[in-house]
Tab-separated table of C-alpha atoms in Angstrom:
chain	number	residue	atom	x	y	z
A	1	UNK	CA	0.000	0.000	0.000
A	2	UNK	CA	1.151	3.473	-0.423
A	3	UNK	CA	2.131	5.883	2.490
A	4	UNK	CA	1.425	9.141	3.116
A	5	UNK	CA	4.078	11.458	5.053
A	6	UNK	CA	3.382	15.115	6.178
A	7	UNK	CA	6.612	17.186	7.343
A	8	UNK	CA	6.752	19.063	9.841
A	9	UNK	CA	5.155	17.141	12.230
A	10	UNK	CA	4.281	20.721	13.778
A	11	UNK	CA	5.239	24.098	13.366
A	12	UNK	CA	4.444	27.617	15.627
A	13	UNK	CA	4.155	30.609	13.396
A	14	UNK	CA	3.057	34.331	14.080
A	15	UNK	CA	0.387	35.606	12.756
A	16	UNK	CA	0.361	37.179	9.540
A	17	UNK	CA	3.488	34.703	8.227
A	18	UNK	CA	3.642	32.060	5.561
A	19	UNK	CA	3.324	28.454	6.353
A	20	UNK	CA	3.955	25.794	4.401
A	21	UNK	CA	3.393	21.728	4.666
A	22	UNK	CA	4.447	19.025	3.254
A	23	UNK	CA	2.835	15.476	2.007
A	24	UNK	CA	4.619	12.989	0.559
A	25	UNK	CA	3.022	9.964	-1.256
A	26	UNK	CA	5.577	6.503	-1.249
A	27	UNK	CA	4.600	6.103	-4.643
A	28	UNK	CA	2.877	8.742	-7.682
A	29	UNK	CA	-0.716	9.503	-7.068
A	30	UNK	CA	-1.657	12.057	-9.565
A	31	UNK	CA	-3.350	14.741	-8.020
A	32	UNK	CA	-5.710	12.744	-5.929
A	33	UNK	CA	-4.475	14.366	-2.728
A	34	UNK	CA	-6.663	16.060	-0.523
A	35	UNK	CA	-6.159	18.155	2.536
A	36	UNK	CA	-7.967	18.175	5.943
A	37	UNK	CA	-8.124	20.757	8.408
A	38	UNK	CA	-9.317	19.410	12.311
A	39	UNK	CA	-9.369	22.230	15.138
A	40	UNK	CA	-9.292	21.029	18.251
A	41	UNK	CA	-12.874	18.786	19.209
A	42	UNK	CA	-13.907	19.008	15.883
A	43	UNK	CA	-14.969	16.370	13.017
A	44	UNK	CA	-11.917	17.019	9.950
A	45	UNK	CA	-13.287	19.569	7.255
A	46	UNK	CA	-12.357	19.431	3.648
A	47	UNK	CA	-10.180	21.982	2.761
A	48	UNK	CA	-8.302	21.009	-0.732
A	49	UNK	CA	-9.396	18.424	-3.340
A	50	UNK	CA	-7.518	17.549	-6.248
A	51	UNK	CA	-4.159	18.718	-4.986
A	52	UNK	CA	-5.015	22.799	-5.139
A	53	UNK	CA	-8.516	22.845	-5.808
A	54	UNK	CA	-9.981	25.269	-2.846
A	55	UNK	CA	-13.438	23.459	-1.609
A	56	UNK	CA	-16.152	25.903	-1.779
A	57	UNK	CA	-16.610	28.471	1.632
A	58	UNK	CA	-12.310	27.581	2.302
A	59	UNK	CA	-10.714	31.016	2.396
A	60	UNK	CA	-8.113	31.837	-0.536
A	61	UNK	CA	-5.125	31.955	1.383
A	62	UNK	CA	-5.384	28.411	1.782
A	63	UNK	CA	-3.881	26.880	-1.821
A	64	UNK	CA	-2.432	23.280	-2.489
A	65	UNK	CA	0.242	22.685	-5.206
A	66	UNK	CA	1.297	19.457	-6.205
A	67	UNK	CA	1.837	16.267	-8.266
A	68	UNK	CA	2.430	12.290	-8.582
A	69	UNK	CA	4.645	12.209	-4.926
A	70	UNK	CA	5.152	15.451	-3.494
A	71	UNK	CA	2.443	17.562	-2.212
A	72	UNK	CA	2.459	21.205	-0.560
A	73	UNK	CA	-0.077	23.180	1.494
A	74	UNK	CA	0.199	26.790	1.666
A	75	UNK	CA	-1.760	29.306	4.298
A	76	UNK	CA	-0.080	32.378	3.024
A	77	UNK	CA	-0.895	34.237	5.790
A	78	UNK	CA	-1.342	32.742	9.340
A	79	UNK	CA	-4.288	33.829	11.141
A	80	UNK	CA	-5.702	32.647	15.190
A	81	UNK	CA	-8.486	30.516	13.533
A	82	UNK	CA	-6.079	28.391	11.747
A	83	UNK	CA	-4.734	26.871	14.719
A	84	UNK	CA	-5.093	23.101	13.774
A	85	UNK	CA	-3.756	19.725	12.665
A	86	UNK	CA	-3.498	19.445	8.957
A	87	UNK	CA	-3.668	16.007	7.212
A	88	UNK	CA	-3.406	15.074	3.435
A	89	UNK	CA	-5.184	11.740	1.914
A	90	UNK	CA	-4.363	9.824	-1.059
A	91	UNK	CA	-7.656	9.444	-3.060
A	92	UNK	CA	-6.913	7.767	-6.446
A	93	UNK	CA	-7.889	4.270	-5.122
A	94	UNK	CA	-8.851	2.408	-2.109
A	95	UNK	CA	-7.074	1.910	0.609
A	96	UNK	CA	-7.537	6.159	1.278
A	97	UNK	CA	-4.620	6.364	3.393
A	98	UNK	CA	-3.923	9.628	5.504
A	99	UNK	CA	-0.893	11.406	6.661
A	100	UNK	CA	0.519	11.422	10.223
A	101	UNK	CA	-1.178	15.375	10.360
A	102	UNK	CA	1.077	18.708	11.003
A	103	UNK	CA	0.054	20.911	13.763
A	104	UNK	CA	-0.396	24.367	13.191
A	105	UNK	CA	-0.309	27.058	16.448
A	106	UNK	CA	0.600	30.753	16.971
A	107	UNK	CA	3.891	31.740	18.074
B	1	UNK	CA	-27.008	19.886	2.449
B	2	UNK	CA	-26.106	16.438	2.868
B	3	UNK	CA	-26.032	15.789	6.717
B	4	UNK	CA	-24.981	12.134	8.532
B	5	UNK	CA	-26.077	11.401	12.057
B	6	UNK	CA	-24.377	8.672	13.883
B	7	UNK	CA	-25.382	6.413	16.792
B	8	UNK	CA	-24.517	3.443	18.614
B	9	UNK	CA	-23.007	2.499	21.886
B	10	UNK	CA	-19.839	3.958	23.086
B	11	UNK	CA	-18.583	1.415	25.583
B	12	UNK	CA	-17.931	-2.323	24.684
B	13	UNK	CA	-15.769	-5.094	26.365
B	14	UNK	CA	-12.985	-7.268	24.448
B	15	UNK	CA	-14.877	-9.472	22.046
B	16	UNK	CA	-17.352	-7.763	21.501
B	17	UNK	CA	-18.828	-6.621	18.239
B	18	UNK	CA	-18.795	-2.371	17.690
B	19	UNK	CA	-22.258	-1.846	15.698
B	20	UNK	CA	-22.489	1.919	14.767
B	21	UNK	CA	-25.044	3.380	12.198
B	22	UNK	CA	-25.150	6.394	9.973
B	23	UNK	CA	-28.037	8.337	8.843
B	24	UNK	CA	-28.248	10.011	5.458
B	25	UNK	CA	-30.298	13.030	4.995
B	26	UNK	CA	-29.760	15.228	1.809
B	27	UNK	CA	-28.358	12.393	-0.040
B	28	UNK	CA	-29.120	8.377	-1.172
B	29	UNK	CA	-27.417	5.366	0.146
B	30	UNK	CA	-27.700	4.104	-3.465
B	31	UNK	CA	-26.526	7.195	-4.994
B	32	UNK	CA	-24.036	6.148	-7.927
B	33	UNK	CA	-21.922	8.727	-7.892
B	34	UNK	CA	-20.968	8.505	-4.124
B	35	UNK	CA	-19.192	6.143	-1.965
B	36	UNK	CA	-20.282	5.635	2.187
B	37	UNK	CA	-17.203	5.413	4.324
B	38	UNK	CA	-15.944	4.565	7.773
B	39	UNK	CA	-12.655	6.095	9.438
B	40	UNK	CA	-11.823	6.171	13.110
B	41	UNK	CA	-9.105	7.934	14.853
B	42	UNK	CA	-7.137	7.406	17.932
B	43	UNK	CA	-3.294	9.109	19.387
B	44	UNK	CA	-1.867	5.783	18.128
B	45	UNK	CA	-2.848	5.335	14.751
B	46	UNK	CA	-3.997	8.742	13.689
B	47	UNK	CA	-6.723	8.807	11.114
B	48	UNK	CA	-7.555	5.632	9.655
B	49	UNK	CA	-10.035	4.828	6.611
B	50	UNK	CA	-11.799	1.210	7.521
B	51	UNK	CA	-13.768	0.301	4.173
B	52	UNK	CA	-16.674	1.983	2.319
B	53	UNK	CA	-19.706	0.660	0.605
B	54	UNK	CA	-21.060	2.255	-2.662
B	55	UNK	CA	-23.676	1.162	-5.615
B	56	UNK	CA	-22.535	1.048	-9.048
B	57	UNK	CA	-25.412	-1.187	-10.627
B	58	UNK	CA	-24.707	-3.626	-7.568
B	59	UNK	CA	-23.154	-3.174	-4.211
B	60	UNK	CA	-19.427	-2.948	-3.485
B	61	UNK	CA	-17.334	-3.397	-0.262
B	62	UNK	CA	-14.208	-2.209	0.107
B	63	UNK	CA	-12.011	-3.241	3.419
B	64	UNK	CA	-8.870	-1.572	4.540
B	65	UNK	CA	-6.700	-4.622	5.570
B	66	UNK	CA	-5.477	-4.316	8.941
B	67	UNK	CA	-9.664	-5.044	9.828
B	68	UNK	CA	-10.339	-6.909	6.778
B	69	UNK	CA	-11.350	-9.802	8.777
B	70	UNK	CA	-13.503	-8.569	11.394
B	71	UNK	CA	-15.245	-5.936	9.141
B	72	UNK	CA	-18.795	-5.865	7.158
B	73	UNK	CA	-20.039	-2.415	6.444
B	74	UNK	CA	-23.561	-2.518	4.910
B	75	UNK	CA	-26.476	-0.385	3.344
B	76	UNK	CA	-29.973	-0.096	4.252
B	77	UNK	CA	-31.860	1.435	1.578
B	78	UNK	CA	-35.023	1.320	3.555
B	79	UNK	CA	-33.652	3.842	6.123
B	80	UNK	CA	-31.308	5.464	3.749
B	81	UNK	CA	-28.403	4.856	5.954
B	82	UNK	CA	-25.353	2.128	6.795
B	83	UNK	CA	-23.984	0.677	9.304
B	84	UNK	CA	-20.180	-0.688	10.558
B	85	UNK	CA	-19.833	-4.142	12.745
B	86	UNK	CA	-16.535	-5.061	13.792
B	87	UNK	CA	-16.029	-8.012	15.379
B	88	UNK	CA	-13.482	-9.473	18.050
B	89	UNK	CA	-13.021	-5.523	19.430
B	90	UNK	CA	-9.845	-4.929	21.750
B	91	UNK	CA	-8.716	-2.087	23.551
B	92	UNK	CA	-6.651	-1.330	20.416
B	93	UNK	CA	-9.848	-0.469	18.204
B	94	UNK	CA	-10.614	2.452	21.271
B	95	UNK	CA	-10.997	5.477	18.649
B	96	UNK	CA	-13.099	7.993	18.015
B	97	UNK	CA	-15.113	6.441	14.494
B	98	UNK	CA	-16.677	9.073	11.886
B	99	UNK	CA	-18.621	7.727	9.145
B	100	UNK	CA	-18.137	9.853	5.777
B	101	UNK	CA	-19.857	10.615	2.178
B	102	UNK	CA	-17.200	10.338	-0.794
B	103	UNK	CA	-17.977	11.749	-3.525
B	104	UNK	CA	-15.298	11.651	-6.202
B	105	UNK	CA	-12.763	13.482	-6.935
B	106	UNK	CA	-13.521	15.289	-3.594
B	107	UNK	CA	-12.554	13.187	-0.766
B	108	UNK	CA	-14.748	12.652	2.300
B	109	UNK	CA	-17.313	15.597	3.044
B	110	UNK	CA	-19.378	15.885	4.988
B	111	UNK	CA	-18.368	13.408	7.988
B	112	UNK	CA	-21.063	12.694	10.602
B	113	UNK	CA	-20.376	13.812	14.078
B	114	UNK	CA	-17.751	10.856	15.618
B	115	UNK	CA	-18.447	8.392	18.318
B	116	UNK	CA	-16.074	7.451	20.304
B	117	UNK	CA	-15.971	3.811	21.592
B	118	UNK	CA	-14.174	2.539	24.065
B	119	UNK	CA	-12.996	-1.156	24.796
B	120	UNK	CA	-12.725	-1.769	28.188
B	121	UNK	CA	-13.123	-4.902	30.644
């Protein structure tokens, strides 16, 4: 099966600054990657779909860039309601494996 | 909107059988272009994807294989919703379990509410 790594496993940023994660896929997957966001107590919500494709209502400084292994997610500029953990999932075929998740706070 | 309720008990025992359900409003269990999913999550295995159901003509079961043999996930097109048994519980499958609409090339949105079982003599 294929495996999904995120790097860093967590990060502390200030607001306003530009963050950027990592997901790498063990072998090419397209650009079926998609990327989570989880705050704290709450169910994952679907940020990125087809590697940048912004899911309606996500706010454009989100974006997602990527293709066949290596993967980036971008908040280009860090604000308090972004504090969360971050995952990416393959989704070109079953099993829909997830990433270990980066943790996002403020500095 | 497309909304998914879950129930079912929270605490079993080792060998036990977890039975959770999902509700579908806003959507069909035997939509073709969607697939019904089951993921749980817990500190040691972060977020998992267990298996899915969908209809394409007939119904399909997908199984992720670390539960492949204690798993059935199955539709109920008289309450639009599905369900998850897994059998032969112990405290390793203590997670919190979402169920999930796919809908291709999307990924899974929305995701019903979590449960979270515990398996505990």
């Amino acid at each position: 099966d294929i495996q999904m790594t995120q790097s860093p496993s967590s990060l502390s940023a200030s607001v306003g600054d530009r963050v950027t994660i990592t997901c790498r896929a063990s072998q090419g997957i397209s650009n079926y990657l998609v990327w989570y966001q989880q705050k704290p107590g709450r169910v994952p919500k679907l940020l990125i779909y087809s590697a940048s494709t912004l899911q309606s209502g996500v706010p454009s400084r989100f974006s997602g860039s990527g293709s066949g292994t290596y993967f980036t997610l971008t908040i280009s500029s860090l604000q308090p309601e972004d504090v969360a953990t971050y995952y990416c999932q393959k989704y070109n075929s079953a099993p829909f494996t997830f990433g270990p998740g980066t943790k996002v706070d403020i500095k | 909107q497309v909304q998914l309720q879950q129930s079912g008990p929270g605490l079993l025992k080792p060998s036990q059988t977890l039975s959770l359900t999902c509700a579908i409003s806003g959507d069909s269990v035997s939509n073709n272009s969607t697939t019904w999913n089951w993921i749980r999550q817990s500190p040691s295995r972060g977020l998992e994807w267990l298996g899915r159901t969908y209809y394409r003509s007939k119904w399909y079961n997908d199984y992720a294989v670390s539960v492949k043999s204690r798993i059935t996930i199955n539709p109920d097109t008289s309450k639009n919703q599905f369900s998850l048994h897994l059998n032969s519980v112990t405290p390793e499958d203590t997670a919190v379990y979402y169920c999930g609409r796919g809908h291709w090339p999307l990924g899974f949105d929305p995701w019903g509410q979590g449960t979270l079982v515990t398996v505990s003599s």
